[in-house]
Tab-separated table of C-alpha atoms in Angstrom:
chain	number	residue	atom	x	y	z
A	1	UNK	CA	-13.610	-14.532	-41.888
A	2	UNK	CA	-14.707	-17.860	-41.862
A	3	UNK	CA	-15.608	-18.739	-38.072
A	4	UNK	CA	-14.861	-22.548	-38.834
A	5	UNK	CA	-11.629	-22.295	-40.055
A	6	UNK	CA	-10.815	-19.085	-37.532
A	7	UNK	CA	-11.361	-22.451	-34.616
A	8	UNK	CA	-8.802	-24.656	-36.048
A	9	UNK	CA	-6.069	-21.849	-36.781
A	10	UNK	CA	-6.699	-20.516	-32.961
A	11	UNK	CA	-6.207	-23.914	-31.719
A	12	UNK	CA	-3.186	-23.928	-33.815
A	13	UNK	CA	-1.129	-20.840	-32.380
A	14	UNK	CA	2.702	-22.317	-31.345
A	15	UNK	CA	5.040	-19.569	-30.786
A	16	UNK	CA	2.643	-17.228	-29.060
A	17	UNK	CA	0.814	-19.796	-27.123
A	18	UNK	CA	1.417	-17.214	-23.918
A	19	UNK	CA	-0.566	-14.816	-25.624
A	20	UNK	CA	-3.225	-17.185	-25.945
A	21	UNK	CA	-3.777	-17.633	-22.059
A	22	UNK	CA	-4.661	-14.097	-21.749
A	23	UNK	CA	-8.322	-13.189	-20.616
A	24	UNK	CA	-9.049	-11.540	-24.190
A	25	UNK	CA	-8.078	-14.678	-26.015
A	26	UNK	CA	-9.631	-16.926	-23.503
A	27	UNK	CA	-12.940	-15.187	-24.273
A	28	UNK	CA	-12.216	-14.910	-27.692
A	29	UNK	CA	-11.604	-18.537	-28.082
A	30	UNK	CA	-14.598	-19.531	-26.168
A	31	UNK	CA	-17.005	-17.270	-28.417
A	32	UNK	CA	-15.724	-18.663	-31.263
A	33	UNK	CA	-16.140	-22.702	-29.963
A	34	UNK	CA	-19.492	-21.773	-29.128
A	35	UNK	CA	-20.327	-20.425	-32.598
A	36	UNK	CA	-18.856	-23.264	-34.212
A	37	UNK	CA	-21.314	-25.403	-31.598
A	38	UNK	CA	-24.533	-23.577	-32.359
A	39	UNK	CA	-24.536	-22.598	-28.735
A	40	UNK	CA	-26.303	-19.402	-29.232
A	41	UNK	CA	-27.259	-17.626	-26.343
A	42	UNK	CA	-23.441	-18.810	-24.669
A	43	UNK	CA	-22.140	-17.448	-27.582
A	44	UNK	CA	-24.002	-13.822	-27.141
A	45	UNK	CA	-22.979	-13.774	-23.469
A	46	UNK	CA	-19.529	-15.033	-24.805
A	47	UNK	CA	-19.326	-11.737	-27.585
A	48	UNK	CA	-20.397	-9.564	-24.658
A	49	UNK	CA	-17.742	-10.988	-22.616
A	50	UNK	CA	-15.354	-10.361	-25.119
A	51	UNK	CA	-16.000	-6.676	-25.839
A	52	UNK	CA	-15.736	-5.858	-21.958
A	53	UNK	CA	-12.849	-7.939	-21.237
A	54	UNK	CA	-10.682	-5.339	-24.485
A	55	UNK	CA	-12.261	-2.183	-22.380
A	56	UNK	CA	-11.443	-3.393	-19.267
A	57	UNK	CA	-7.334	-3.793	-20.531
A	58	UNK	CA	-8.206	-0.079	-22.421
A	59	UNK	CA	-8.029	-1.631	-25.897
A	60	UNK	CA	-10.318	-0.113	-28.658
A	61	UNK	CA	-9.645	-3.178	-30.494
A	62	UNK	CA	-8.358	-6.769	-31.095
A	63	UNK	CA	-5.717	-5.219	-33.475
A	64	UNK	CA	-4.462	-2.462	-30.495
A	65	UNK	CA	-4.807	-5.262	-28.023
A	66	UNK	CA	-2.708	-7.739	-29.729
A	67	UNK	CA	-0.077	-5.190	-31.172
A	68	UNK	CA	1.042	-5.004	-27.243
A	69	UNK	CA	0.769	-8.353	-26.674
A	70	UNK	CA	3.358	-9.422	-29.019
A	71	UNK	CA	5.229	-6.693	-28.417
A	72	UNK	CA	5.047	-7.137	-24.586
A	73	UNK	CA	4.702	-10.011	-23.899
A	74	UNK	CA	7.798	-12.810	-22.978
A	75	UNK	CA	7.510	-15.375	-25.983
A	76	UNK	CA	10.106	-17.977	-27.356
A	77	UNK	CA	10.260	-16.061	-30.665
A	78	UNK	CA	11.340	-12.669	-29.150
A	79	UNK	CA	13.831	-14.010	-26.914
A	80	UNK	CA	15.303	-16.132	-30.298
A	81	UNK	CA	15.648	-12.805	-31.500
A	82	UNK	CA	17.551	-10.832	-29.161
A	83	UNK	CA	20.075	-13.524	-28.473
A	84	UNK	CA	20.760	-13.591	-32.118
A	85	UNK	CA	19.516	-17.632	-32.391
A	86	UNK	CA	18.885	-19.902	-35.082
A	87	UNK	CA	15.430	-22.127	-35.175
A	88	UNK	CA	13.895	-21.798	-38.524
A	89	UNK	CA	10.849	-23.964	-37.238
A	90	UNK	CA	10.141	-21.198	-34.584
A	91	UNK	CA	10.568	-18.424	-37.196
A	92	UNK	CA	7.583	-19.846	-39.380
A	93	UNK	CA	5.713	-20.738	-36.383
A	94	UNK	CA	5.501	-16.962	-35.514
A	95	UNK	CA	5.383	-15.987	-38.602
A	96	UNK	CA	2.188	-17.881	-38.748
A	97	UNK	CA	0.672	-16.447	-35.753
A	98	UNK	CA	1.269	-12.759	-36.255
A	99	UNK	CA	-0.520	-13.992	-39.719
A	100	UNK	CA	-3.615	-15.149	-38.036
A	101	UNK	CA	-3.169	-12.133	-35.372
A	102	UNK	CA	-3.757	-9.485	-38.579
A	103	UNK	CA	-6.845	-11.418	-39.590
A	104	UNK	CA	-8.319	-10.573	-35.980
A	105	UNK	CA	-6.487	-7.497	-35.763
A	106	UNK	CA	-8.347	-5.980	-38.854
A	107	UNK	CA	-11.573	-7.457	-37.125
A	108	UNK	CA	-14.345	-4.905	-35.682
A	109	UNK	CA	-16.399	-7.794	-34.375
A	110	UNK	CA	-19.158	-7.443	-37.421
A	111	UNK	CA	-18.057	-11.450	-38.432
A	112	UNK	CA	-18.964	-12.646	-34.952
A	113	UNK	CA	-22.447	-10.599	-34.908
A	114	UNK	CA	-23.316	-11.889	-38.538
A	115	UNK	CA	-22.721	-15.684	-36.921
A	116	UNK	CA	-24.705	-14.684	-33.686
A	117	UNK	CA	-27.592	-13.343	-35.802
A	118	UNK	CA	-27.991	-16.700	-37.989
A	119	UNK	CA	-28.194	-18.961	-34.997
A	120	UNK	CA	-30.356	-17.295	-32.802
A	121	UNK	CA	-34.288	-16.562	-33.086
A	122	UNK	CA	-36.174	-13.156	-34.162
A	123	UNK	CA	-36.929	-12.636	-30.496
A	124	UNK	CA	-32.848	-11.729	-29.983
A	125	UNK	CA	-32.699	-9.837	-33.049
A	126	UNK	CA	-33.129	-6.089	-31.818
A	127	UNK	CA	-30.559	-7.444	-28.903
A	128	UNK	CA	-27.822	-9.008	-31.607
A	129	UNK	CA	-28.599	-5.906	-33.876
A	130	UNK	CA	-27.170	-3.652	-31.215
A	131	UNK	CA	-24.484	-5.501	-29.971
A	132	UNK	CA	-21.472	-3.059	-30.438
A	133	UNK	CA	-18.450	-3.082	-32.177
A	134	UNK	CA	-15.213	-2.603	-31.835
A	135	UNK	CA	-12.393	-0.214	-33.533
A	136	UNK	CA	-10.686	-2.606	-36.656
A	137	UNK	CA	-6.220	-2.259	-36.176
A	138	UNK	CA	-3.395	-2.010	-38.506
A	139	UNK	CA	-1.704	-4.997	-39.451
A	140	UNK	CA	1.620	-5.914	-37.280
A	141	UNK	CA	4.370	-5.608	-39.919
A	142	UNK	CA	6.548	-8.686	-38.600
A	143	UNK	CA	9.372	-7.251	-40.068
A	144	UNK	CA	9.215	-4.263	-37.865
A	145	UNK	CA	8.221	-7.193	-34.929
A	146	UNK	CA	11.505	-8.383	-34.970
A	147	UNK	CA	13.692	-5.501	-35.578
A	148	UNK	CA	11.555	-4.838	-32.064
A	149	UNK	CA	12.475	-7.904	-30.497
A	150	UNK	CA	16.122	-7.544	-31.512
A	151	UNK	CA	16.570	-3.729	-30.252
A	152	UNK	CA	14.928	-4.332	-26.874
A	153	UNK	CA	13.690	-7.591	-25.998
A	154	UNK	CA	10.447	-8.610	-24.891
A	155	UNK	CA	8.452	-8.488	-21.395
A	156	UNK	CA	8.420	-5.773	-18.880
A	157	UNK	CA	11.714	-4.225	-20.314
A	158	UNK	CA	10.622	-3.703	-23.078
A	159	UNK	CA	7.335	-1.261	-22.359
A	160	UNK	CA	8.690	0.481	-19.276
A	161	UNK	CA	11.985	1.895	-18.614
A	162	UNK	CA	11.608	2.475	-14.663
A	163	UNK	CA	10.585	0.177	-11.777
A	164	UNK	CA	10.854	-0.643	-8.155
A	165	UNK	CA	12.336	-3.831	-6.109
A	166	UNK	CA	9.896	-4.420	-3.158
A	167	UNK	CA	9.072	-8.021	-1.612
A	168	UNK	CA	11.336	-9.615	-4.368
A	169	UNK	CA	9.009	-8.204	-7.199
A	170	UNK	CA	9.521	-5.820	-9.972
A	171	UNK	CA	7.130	-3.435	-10.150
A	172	UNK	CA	6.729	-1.130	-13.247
A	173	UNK	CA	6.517	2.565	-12.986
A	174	UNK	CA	4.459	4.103	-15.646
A	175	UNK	CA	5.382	7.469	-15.279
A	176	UNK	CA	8.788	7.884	-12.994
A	177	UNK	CA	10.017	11.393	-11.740
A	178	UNK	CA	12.965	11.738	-14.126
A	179	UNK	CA	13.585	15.662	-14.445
A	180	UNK	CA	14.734	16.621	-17.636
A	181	UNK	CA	18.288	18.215	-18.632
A	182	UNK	CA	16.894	21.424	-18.983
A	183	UNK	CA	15.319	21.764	-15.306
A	184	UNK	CA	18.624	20.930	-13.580
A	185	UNK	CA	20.944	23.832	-13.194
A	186	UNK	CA	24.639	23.726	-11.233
A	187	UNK	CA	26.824	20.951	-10.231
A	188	UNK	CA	27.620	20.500	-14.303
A	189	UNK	CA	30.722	18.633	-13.599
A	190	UNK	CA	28.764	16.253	-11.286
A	191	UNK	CA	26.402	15.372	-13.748
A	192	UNK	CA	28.493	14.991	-16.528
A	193	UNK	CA	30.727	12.482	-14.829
A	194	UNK	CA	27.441	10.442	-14.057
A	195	UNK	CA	26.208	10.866	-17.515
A	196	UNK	CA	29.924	9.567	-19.454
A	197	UNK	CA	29.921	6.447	-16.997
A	198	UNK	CA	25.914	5.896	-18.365
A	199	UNK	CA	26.734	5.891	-21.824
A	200	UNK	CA	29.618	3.889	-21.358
A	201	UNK	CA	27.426	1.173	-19.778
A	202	UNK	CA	24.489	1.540	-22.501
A	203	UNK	CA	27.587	1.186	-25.232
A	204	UNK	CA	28.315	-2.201	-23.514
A	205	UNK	CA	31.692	-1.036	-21.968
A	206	UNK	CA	32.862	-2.265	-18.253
A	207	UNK	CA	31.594	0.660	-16.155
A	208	UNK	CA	32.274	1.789	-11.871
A	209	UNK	CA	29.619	1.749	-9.499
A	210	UNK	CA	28.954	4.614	-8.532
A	211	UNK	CA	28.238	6.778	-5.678
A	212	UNK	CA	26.444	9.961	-5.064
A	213	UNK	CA	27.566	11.493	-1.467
A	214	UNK	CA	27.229	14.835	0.011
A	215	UNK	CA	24.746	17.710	1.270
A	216	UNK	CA	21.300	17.363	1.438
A	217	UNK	CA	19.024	18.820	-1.347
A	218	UNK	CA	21.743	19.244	-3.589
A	219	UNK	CA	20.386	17.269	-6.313
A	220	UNK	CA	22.316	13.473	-6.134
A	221	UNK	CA	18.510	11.790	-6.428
A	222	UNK	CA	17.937	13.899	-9.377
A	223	UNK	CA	20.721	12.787	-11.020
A	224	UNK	CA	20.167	9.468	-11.475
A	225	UNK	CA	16.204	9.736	-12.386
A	226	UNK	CA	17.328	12.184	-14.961
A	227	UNK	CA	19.568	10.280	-16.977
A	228	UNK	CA	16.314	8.290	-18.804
A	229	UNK	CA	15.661	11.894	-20.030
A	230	UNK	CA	18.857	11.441	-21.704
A	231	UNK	CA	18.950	11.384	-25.261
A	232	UNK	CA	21.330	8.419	-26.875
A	233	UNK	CA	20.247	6.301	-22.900
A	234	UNK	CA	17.228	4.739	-24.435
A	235	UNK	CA	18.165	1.327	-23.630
A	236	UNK	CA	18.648	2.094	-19.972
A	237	UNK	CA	16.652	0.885	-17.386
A	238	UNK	CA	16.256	2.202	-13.859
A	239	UNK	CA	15.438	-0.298	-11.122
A	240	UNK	CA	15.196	1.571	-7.577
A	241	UNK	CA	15.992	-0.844	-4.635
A	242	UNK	CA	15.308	-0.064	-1.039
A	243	UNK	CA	17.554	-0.874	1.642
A	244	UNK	CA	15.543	-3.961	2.989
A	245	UNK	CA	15.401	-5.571	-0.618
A	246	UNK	CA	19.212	-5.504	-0.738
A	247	UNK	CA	19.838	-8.844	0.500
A	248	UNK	CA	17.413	-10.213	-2.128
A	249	UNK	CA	19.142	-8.244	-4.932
A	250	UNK	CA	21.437	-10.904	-5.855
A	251	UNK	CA	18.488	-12.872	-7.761
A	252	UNK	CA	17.278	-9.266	-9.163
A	253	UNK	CA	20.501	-9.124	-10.794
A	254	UNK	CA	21.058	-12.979	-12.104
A	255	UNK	CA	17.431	-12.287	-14.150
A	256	UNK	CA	18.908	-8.609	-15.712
A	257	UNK	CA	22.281	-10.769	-17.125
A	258	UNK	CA	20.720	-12.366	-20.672
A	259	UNK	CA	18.442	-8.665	-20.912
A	260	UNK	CA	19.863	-6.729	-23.663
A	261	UNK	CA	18.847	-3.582	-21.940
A	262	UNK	CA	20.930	-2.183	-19.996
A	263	UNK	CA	20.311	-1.678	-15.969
A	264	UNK	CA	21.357	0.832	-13.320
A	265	UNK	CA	20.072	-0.432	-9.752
A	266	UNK	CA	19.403	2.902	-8.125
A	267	UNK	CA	20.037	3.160	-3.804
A	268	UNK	CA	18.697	6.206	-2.665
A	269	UNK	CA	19.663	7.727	0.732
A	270	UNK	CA	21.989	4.903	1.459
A	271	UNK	CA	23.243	4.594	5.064
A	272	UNK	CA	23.985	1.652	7.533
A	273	UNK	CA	23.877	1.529	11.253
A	274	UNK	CA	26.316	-0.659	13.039
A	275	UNK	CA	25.844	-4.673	12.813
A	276	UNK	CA	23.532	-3.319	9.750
A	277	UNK	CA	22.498	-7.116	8.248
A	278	UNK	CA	22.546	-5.750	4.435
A	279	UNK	CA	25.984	-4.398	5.099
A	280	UNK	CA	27.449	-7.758	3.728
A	281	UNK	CA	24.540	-8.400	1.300
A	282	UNK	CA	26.071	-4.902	-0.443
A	283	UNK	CA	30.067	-6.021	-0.376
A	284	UNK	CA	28.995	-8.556	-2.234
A	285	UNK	CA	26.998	-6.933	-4.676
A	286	UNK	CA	29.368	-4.340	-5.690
A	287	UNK	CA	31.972	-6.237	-6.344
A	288	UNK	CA	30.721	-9.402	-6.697
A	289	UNK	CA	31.387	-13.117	-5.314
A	290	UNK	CA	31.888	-15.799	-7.251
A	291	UNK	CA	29.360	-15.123	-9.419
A	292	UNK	CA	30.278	-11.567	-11.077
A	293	UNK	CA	27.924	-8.705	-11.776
A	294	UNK	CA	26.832	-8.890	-14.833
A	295	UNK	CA	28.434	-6.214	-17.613
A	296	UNK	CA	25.139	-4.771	-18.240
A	297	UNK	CA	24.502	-3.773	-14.332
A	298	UNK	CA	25.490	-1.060	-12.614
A	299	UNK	CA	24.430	0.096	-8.580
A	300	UNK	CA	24.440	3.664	-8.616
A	301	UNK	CA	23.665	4.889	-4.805
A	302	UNK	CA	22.995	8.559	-3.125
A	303	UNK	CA	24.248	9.495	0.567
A	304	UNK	CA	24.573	11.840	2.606
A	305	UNK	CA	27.489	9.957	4.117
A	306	UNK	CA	30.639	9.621	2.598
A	307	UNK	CA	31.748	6.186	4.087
A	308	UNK	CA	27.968	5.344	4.479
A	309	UNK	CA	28.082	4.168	7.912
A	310	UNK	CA	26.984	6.012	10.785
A	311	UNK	CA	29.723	6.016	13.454
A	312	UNK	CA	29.323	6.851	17.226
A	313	UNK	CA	32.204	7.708	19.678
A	314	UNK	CA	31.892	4.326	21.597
A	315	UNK	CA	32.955	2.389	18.426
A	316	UNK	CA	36.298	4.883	18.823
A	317	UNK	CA	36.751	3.081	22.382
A	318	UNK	CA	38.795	0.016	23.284
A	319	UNK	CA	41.768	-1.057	22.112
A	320	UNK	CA	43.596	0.736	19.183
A	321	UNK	CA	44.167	-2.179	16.798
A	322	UNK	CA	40.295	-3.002	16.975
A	323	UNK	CA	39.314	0.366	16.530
A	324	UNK	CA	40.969	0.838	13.573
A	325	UNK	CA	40.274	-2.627	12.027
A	326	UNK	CA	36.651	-1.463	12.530
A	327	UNK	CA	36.676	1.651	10.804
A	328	UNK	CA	38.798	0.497	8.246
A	329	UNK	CA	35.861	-2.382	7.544
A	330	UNK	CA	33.274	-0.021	7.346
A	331	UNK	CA	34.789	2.944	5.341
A	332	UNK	CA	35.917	0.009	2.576
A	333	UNK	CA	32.235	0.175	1.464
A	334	UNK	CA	32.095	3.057	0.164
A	335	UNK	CA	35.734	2.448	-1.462
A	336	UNK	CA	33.646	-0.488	-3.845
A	337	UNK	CA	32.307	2.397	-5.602
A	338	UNK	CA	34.766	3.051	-8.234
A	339	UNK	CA	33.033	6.361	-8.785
A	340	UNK	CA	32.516	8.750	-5.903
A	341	UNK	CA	30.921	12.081	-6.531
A	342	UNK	CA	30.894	14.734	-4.352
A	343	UNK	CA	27.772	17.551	-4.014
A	344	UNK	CA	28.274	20.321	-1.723
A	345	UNK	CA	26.130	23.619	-0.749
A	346	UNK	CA	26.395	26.358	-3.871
A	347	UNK	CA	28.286	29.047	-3.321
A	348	UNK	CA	26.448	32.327	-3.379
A	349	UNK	CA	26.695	33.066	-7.089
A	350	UNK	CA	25.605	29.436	-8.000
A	351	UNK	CA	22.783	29.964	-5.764
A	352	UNK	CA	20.895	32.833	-6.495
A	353	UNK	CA	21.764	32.099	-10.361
A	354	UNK	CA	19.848	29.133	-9.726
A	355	UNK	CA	17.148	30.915	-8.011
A	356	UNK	CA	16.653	33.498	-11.290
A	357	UNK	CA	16.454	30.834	-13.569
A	358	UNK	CA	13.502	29.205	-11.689
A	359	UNK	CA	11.415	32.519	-11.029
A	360	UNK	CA	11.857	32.821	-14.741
A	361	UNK	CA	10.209	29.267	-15.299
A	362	UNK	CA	7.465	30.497	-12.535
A	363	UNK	CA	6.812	33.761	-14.277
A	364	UNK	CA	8.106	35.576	-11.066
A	365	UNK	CA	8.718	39.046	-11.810
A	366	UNK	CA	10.171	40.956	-9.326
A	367	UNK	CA	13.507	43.273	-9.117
A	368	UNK	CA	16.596	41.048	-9.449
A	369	UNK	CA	18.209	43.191	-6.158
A	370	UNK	CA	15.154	42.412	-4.003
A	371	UNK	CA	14.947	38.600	-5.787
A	372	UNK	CA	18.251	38.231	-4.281
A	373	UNK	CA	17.983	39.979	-0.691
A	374	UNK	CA	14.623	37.430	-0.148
A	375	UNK	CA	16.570	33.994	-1.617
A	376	UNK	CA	19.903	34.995	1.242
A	377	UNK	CA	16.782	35.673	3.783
A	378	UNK	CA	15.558	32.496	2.960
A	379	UNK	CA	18.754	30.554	3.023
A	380	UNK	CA	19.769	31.789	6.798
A	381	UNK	CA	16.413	30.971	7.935
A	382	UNK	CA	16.179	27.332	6.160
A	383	UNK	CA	20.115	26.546	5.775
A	384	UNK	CA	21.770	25.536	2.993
A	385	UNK	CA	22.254	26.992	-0.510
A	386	UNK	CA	20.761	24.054	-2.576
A	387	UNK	CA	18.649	23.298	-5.379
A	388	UNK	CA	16.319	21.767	-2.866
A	389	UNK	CA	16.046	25.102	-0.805
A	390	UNK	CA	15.832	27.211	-4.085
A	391	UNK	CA	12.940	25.316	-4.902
A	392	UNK	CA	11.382	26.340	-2.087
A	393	UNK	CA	11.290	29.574	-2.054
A	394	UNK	CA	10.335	29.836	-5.524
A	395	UNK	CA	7.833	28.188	-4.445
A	396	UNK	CA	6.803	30.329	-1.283
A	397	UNK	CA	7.222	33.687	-3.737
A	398	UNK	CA	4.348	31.705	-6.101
A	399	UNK	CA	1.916	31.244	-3.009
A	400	UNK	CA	2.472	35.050	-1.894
């Protein structure tokens, strides 16, 4: 690698010029300027520099750190790509890069250390001698780059498939709490109407909102985090929104319309008290104003309401024409869902077969007639056959 000619490519990067402001390439840059300068001693701060900045990210490498950062990152070229363009300049220009990205990327640092070593005196030699390196990458096949680009994008979108709406940010969620199809038992026909609407909106088809209403415990949250466990749902992208961001959702949702994932926002526990200030914000966003929601948005909210307003007897008082226009208001909400889904309490037989098949998973063994007499002692005690409470006393049975 010739450190000269590495300069003037660097200084030449167009269509990933983002990736370029990062701290690695920052330091990168700046070692290699000060090479070129014969500024010696900058330069073996500026390698140190370097090396801590990829550990500090967890990168092994230049070639593992900038295999995410063209994958990850926003750039002009990706988002050419996955809105089908045409700019044949823009093409070669990242062509180009991702070209000068291999030549780092099969780098372990041993170029930079030979240069380091010529300019400065014996006295740094032991120092320069154990500098250390770091792990050489595979190439980035930019074929493969831009099949990338055009199945899911760039940016956030594309590395994480779960986040949360607080303070008008997105914030990613590594590692979200989405059971898998194997660990939910009952309420079959529930799920499966949830799961159809899904794959209709991840095949690009106009979907319902939909709504999650009913007992408590009986599995509505679950649900909805499940369905990115789903195989064929791998474009989907779950977005939780509290109740407070509501009224900021509206620019959430203009940002998601030129994604080419597709995006449920997720309510959880959804209920309004009277003059509620979101109340409105929500109207709107289910059905939208006179901008429409976009095709590849859908809310999806849980409740243990089914008109999601909490009513008291002194809205029942007055006159009979306002009283009715009131309720009538405030029941309409829940009628924007076009997809209402009712979860009740198991019955008795739903229940405890739910409560064998998780003593199985614990490794419980115990005989079935006294498993069962313990799970109906439980439910009287705690109320409520649900997966929730069947949880629980697996759970209890593990600590005894």
């Amino acid at each position: 690698m010739d450190i000269q000619k590495l300069r003037g490519a660097l200084k030449g990067v167009c269509a990933y010029k983002n990736v370029m402001d990062k701290p690695v390439m920052r330091e990168l840059t700046r070692l290699v300027d000060q090479l070129c300068t014969g500024q010696g001693e900058w330069a073996l701060e500026g390698y140190t520099n370097l090396f801590f900045t990829l550990r500090q990210e967890g990168a092994l490498g230049l070639g593992a750190w900038l295999d995410k950062a063209v994958r990850y990152e926003e750039n002009p070229y990706a988002d050419l790509i996955a809105h089908s363009g045409d700019d044949p300049a823009l093409v070669q220009a990242a062509q180009q890069d991702v070209t000068l990205f291999n030549t780092l990327a099969r780098s372990e640092g041993s170029e930079f250390i030979t240069s380091l070593g010529e300019l400065l005196g014996k006295e740094y030699a032991e120092t320069v001698a154990a500098l250390p390196r770091w792990t050489a990458g595979k190439a980035i096949d930019f074929e493969e780059l831009t099949e990338f680009y055009r199945l899911h994008g760039a940016g956030l979108f594309a590395r994480y498939r779960a986040f949360l709406w607080e303070d008008g940010q997105l914030f990613p969620v590594e590692q979200p709490d989405s059971p898998k199809p194997e660990e939910l038992l009952g309420y079959e026909m529930q799920r499966q109407q949830v799961i159809a609407n899904t794959r209709a909106l991840v095949a690009g088809h106009s979907v319902n909102n939909v709504l999650l209403f009913g007992d408590s415990g009986t599995g509505k949250s679950a649900t909805v985090k499940s369905l990115l466990t789903q195989p064929g749902l791998e474009a989907l992208r779950l977005i939780e929104v509290q109740k407070d961001g509501l009224s900021d959702m509206t620019r959430l949702i203009r940002t998601l319309r030129s994604k080419p994932q597709k995006f449920i926002l997720f309510i959880d526990d959804l209920a309004f008290d009277q003059d509620d200030k979101v109340f409105s914000a929500l109207k709107t966003i289910l059905e939208g104003g006179l901008e429409p929601r976009p095709a590849n948005v859908a809310v999806y909210a849980t409740s243990n309401r089914r008109h999601l307003v909490r009513q008291t007897f002194s809205e029942r008082a007055g006159e009979e024409i306002d009283t009715f226009e009131t309720i009538a208001e405030k029941t309409a909400l829940s009628e924007r869902f076009g997809l209402r889904i009712l979860y009740q309490n198991m019955d008795k037989k739903g229940y405890l077969a739910l409560v064998d098949h998780l003593a199985a998973r614990e490794g419980i063994e115990m005989d079935s007639e006294k498993l069962h007499s313990l799970a109906m002692t439980w439910d009287i005690r705690h109320g409520g056959r649900t997966p929730r409470s069947a949880r629980q006393f697996i759970a209890s049975l593990s600590v005894e």
